[in-house]
PDB file of C-alpha atoms in Angstrom:
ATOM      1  CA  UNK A   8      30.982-123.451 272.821  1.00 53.00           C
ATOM      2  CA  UNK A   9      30.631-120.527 275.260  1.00 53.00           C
ATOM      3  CA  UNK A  10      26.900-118.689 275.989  1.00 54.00           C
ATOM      4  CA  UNK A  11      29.069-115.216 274.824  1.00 54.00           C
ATOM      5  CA  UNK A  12      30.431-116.558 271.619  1.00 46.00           C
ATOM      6  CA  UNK A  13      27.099-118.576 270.566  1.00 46.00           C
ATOM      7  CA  UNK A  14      25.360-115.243 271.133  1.00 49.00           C
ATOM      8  CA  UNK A  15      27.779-113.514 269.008  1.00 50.00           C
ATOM      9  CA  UNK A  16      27.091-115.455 266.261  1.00 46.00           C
ATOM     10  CA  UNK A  17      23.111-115.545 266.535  1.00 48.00           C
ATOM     11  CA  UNK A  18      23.998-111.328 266.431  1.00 52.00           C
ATOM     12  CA  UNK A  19      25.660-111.818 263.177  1.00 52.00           C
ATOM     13  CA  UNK A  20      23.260-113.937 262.068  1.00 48.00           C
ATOM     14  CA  UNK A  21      20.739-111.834 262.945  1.00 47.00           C
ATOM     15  CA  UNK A  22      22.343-108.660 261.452  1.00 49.00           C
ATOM     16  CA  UNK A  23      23.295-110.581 258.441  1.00 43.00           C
ATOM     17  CA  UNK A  24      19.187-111.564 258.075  1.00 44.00           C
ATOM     18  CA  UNK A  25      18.258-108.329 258.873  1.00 47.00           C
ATOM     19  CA  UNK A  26      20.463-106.367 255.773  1.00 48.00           C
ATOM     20  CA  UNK A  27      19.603-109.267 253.445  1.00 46.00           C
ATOM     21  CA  UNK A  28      15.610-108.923 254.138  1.00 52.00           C
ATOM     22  CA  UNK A  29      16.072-104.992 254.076  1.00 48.00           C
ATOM     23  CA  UNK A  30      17.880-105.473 251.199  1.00 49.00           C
ATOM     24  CA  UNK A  31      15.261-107.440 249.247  1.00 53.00           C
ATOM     25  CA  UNK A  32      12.319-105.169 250.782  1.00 52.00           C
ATOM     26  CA  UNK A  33      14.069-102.141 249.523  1.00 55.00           C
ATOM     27  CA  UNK A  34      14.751-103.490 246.351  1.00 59.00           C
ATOM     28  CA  UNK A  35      11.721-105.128 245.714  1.00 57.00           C
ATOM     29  CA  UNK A  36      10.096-101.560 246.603  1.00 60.00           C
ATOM     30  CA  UNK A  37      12.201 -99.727 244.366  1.00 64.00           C
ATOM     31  CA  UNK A  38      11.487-101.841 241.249  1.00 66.00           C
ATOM     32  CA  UNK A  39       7.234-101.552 242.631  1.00 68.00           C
ATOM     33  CA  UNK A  40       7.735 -97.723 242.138  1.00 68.00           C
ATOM     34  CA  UNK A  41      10.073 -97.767 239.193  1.00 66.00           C
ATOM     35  CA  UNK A  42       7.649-100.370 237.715  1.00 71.00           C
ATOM     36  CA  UNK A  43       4.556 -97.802 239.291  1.00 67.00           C
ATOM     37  CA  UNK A  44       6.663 -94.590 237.522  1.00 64.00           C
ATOM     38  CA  UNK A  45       6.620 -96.325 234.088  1.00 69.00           C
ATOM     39  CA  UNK A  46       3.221 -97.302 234.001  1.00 72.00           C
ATOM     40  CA  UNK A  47       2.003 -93.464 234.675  1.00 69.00           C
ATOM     41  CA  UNK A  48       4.401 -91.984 232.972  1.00 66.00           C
ATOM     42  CA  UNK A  49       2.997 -94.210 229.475  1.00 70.00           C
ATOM     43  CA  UNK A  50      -0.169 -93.430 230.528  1.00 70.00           C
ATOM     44  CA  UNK A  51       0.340 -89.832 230.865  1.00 64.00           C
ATOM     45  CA  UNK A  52       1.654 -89.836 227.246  1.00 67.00           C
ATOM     46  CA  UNK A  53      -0.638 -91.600 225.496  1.00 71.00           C
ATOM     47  CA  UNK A  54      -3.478 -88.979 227.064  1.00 66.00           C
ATOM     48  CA  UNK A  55      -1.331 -86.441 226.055  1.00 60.00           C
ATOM     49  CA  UNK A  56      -1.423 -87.895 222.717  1.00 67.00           C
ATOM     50  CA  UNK A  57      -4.915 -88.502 222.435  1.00 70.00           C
ATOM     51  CA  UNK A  58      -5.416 -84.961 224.137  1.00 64.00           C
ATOM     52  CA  UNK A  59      -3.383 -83.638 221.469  1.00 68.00           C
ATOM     53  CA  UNK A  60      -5.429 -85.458 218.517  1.00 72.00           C
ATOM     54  CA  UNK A  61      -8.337 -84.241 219.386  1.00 73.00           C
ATOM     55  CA  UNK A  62      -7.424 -80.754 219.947  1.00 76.00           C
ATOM     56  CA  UNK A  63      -5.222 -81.020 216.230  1.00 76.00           C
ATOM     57  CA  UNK A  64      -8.697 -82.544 214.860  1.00 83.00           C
ATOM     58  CA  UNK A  65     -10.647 -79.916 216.313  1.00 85.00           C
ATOM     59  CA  UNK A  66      -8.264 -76.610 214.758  1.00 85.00           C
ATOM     60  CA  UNK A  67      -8.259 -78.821 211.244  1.00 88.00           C
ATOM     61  CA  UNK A  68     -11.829 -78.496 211.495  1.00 91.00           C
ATOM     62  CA  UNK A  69     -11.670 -74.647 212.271  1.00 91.00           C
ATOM     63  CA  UNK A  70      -9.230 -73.875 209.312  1.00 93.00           C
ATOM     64  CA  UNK A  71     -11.538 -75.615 207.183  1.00 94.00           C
ATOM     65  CA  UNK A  72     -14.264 -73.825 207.745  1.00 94.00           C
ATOM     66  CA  UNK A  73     -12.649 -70.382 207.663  1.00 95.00           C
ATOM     67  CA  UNK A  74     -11.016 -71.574 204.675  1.00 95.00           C
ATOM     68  CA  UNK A  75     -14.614 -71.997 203.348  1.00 94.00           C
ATOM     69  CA  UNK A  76     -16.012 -68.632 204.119  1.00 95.00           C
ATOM     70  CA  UNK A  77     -16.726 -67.304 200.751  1.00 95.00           C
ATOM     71  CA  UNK A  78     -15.100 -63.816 201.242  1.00 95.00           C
ATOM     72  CA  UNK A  79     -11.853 -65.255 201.793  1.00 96.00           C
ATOM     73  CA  UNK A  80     -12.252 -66.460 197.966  1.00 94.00           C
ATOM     74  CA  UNK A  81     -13.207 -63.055 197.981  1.00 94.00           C
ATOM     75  CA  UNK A  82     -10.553 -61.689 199.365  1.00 95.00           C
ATOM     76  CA  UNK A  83      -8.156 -62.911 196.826  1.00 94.00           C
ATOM     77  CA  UNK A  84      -9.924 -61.825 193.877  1.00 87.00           C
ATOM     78  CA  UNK A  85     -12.613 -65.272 193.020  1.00 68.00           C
ATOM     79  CA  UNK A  86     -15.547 -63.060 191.245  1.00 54.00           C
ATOM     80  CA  UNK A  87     -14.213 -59.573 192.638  1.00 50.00           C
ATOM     81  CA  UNK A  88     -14.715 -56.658 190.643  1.00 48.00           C
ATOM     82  CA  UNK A  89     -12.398 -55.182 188.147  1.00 48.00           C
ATOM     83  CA  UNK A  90     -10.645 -52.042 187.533  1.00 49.00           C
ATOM     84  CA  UNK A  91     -11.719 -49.168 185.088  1.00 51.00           C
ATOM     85  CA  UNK A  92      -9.132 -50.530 182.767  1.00 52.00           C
ATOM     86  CA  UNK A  93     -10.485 -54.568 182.928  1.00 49.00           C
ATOM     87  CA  UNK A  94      -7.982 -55.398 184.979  1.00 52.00           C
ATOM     88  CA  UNK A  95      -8.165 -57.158 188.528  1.00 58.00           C
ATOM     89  CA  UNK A  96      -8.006 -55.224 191.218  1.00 65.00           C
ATOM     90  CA  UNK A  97      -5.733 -58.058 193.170  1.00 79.00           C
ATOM     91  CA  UNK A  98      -6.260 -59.059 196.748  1.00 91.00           C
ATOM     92  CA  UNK A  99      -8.139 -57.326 199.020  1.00 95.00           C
ATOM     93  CA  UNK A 100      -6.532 -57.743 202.581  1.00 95.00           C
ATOM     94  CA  UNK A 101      -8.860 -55.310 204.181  1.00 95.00           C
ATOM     95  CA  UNK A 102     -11.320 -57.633 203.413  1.00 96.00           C
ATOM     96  CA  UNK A 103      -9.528 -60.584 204.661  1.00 96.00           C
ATOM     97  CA  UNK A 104      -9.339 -58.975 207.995  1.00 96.00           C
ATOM     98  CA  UNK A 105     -12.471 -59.038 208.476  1.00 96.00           C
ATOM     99  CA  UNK A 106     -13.474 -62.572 208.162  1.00 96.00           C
ATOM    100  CA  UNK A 107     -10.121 -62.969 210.454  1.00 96.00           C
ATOM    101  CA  UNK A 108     -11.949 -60.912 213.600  1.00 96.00           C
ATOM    102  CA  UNK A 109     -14.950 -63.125 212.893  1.00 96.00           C
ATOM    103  CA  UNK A 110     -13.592 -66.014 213.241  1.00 95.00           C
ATOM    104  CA  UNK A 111     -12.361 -64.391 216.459  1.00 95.00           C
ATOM    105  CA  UNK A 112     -15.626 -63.442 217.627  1.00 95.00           C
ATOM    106  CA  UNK A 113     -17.387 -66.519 217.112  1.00 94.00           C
ATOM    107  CA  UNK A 114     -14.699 -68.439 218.931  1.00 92.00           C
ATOM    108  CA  UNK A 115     -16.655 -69.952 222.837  1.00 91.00           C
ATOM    109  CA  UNK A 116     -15.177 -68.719 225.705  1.00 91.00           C
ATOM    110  CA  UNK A 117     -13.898 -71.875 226.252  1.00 85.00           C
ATOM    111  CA  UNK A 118     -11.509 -71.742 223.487  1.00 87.00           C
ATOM    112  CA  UNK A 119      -8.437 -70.143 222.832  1.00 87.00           C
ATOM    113  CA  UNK A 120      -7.845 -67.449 220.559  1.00 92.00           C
ATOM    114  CA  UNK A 121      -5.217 -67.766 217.576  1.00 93.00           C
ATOM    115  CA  UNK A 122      -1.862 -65.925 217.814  1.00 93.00           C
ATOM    116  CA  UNK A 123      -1.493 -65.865 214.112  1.00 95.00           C
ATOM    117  CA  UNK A 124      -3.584 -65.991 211.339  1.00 97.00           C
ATOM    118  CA  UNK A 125      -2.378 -65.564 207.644  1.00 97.00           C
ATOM    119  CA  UNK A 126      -4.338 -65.664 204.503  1.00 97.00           C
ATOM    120  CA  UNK A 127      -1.873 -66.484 201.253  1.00 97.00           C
ATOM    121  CA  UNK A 128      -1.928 -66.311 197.535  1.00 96.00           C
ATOM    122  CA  UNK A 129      -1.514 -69.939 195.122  1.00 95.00           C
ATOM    123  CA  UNK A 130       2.036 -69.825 195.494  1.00 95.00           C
ATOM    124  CA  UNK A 131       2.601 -68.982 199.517  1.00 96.00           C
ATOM    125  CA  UNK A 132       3.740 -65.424 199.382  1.00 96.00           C
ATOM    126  CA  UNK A 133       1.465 -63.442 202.433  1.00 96.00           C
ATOM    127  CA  UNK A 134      -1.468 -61.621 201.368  1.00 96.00           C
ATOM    128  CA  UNK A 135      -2.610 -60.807 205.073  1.00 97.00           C
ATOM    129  CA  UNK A 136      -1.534 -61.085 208.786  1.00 96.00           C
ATOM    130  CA  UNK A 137      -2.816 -61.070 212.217  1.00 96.00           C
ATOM    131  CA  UNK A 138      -0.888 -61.271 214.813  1.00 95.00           C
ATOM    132  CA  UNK A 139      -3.331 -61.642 218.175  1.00 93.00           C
ATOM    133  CA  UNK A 140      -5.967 -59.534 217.845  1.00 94.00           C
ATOM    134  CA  UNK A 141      -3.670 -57.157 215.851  1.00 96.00           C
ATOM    135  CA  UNK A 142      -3.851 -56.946 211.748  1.00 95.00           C
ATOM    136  CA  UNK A 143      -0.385 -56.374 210.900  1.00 95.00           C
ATOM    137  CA  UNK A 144      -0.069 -54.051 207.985  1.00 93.00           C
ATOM    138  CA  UNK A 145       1.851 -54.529 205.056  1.00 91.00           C
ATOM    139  CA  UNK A 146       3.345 -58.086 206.073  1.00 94.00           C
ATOM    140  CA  UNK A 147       6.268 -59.273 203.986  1.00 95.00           C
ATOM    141  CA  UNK A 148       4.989 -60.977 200.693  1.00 95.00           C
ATOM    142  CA  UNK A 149       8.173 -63.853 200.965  1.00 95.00           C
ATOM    143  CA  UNK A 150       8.008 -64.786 204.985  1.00 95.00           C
ATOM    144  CA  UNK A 151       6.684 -67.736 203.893  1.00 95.00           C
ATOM    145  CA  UNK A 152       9.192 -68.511 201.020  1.00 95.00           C
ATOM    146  CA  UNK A 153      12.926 -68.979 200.774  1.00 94.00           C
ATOM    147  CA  UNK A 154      14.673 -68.344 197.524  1.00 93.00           C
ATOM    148  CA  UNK A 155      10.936 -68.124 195.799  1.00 90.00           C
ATOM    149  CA  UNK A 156      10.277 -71.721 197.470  1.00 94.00           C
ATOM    150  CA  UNK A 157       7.544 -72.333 200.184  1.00 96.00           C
ATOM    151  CA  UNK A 158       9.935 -73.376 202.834  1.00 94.00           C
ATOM    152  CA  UNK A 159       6.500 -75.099 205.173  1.00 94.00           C
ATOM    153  CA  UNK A 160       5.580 -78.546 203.971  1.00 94.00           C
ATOM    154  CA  UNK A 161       2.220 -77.744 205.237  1.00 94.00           C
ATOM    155  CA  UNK A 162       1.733 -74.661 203.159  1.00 96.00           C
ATOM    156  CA  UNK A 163       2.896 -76.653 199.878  1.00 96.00           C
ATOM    157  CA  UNK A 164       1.164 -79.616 200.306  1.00 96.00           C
ATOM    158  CA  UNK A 165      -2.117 -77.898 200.803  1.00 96.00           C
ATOM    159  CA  UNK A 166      -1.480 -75.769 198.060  1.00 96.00           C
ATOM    160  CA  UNK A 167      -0.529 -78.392 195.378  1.00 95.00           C
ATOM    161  CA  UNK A 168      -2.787 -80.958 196.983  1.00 96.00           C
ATOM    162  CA  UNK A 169      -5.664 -78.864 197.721  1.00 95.00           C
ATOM    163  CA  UNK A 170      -5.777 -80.348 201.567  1.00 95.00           C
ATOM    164  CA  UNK A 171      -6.101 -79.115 204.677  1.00 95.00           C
ATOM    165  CA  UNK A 172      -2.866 -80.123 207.086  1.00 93.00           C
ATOM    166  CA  UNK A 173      -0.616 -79.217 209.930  1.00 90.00           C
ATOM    167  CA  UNK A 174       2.672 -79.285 211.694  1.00 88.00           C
ATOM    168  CA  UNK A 175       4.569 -77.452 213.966  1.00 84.00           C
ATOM    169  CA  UNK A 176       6.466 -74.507 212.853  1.00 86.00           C
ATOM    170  CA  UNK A 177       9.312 -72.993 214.320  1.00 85.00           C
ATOM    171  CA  UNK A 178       7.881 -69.492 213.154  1.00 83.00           C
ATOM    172  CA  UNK A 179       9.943 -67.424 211.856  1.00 82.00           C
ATOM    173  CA  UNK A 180      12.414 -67.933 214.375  1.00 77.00           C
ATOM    174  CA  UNK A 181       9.424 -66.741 217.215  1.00 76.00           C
ATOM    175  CA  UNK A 182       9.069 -70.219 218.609  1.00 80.00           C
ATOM    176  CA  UNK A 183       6.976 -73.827 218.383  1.00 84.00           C
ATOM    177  CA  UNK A 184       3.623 -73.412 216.781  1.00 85.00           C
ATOM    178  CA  UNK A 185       0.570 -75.772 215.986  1.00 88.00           C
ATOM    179  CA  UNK A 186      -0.548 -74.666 212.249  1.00 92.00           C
ATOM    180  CA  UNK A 187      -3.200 -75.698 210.519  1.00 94.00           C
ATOM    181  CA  UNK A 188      -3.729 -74.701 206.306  1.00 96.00           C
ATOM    182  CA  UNK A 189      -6.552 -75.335 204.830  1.00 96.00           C
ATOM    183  CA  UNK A 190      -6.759 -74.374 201.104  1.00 97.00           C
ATOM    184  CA  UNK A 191      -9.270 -71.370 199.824  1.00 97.00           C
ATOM    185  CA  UNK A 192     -10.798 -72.931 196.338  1.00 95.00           C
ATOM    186  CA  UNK A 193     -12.168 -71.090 193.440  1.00 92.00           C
ATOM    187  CA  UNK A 194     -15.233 -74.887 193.203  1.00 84.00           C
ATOM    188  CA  UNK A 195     -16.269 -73.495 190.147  1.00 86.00           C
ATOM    189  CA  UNK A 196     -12.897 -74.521 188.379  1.00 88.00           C
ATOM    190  CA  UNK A 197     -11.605 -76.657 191.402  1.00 87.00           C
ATOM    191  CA  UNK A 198      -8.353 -74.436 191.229  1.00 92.00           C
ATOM    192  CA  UNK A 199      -6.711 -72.893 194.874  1.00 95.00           C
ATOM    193  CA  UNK A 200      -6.618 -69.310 194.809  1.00 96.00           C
ATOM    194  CA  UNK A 201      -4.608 -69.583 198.239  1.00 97.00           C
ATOM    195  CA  UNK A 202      -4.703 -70.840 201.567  1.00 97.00           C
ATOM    196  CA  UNK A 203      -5.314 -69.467 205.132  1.00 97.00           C
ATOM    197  CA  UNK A 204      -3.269 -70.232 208.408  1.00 97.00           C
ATOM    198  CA  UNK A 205      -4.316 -70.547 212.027  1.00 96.00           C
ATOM    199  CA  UNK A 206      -1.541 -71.141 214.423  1.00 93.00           C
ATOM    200  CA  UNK A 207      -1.212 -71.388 218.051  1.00 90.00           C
ATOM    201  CA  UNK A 208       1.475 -71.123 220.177  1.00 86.00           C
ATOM    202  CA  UNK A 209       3.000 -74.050 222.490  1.00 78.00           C
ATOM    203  CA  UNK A 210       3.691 -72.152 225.487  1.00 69.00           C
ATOM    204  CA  UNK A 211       4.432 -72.594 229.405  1.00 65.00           C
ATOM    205  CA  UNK A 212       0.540 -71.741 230.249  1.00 68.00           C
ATOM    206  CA  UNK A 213      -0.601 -74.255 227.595  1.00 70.00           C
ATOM    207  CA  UNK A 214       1.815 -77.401 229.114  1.00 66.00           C
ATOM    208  CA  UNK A 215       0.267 -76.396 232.924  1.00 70.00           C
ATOM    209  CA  UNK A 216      -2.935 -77.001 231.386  1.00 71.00           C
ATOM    210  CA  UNK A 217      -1.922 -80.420 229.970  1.00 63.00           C
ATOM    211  CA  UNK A 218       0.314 -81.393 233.584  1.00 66.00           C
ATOM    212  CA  UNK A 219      -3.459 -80.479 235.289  1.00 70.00           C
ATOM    213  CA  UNK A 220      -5.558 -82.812 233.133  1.00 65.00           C
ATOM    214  CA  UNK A 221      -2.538 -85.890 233.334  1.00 63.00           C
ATOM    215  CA  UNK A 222      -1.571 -85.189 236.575  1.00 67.00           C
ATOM    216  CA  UNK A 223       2.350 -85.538 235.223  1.00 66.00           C
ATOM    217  CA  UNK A 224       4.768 -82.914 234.080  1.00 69.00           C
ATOM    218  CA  UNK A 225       4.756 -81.768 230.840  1.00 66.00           C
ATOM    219  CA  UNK A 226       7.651 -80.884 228.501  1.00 67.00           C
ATOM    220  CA  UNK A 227       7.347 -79.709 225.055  1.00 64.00           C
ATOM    221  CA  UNK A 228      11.404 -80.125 223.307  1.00 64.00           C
ATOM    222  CA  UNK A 229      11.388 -78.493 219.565  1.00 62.00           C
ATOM    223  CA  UNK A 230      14.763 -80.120 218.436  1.00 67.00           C
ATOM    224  CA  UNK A 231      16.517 -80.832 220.942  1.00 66.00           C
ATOM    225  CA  UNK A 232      15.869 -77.884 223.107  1.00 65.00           C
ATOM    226  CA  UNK A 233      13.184 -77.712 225.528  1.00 61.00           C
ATOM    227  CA  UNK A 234      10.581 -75.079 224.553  1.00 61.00           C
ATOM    228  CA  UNK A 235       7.923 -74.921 227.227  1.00 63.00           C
ATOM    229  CA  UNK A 236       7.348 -76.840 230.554  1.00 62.00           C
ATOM    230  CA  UNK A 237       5.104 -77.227 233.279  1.00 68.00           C
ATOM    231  CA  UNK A 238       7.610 -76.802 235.922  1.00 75.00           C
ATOM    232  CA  UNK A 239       7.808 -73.857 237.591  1.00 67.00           C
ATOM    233  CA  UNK A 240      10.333 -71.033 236.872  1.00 57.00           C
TER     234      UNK A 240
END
């Protein structure tokens, strides 16, 4: 066999070797950083679930506590005072308001302010609003109902079940929304006179702060849309 054409076939050889070991390095590099991917993309959601339980822990705590305050009882007529004719004067939310801004104030710097905060009556329809900073006045008695039902599971079940809860709300139709309820009791009687709301908003800024603490990307779906993201515009 000629020098040329054994030389040709140690090329082949060679080149054949060469793709094959490429080939292997490659793909044994691709599954290391597919396998690398998975592993930090679990263990970015599991902190962002545990991130996410103790933040939900921490605004149960907060609802309960306003929920507590005993003007919000108050507020919704537990021990107010009557009318010249007997009668009860109703809700008071003027008065509701007020506990509302202190909440606000006594919020650390640290911590984000509420977009909403409602106070209701013992069968969901709205008593009083904020909306920021901002009391909204005269809020619709039914937003929170729907053919004189309480359309939130949240709202119901801490009504009936006198317990404080959450869930995310699509609300009313303005976007995703962490809520918290947490029942306002007449303890004398053990009866709910009403509950009061404390939501938050799931925005862009609030999934940047999440992709900085996981080092991962965050995206929040509602449905099956996507509602807020870390990525830039």
């Amino acid at each position: 066999m000629s020098r040329a054409l054994i030389g040709a076939i140690l090329a082949a050889l060679i080149a054949v070797l060469t793709g094959t070991a490429y080939f292997v390095t490659t793909s044994k590099l691709e599954g290391d950083i597919h396998k690398d991917v998975e592993r930090r993309v679990a263990k970015a959601q599991e902190l962002l679930i545990q991130n996410a339980s103790l933040e939900m822990l921490r605004l149960l705590k907060h609802a309960e506590a306003l929920a507590m305050d005993p003007e919000l009882a108050q507020a919704l007529g537990a021990g107010g005072t009557a009318d010249e004719g007997g009668g009860d004067l109703g809700p008071d939310p003027l008065l509701a308001e007020q506990v509302f801004k202190k909440f606000r104030a006594g919020l650390s710097p640290d911590e984000a302010q509420p977009d909403i905060m409602a106070m209701t009556d013992e069968i969901g329809r709205l008593v009083a609003l904020m909306s920021g900073s901002t009391p909204v006045t005269s809020p619709v008695p039914d937003s929170y109902l729907r053919a004189g039902k309480i359309k939130y599971p949240a709202l119901e079940a801490s009504i009936k079940n006198q317990i404080v809860t959450s869930e995310i709300w699509d609300y009313e139709g303005s976007g995703a929304m962490k809520v918290t309820v947490a029942p306002i009791l007449d303890r004398e009687v053990n009866a709910t006179l009403g509950t009061v709301l404390v939501a938050y908003a799931i925005t862009s800024p609030e999934a940047k702060k999440q992709q900085a603490l996981l080092g991962a990307e965050v995206v929040y779906f509602y449905g099956d849309s996507i509602h807020a993201s870390s990525f830039g515009s």
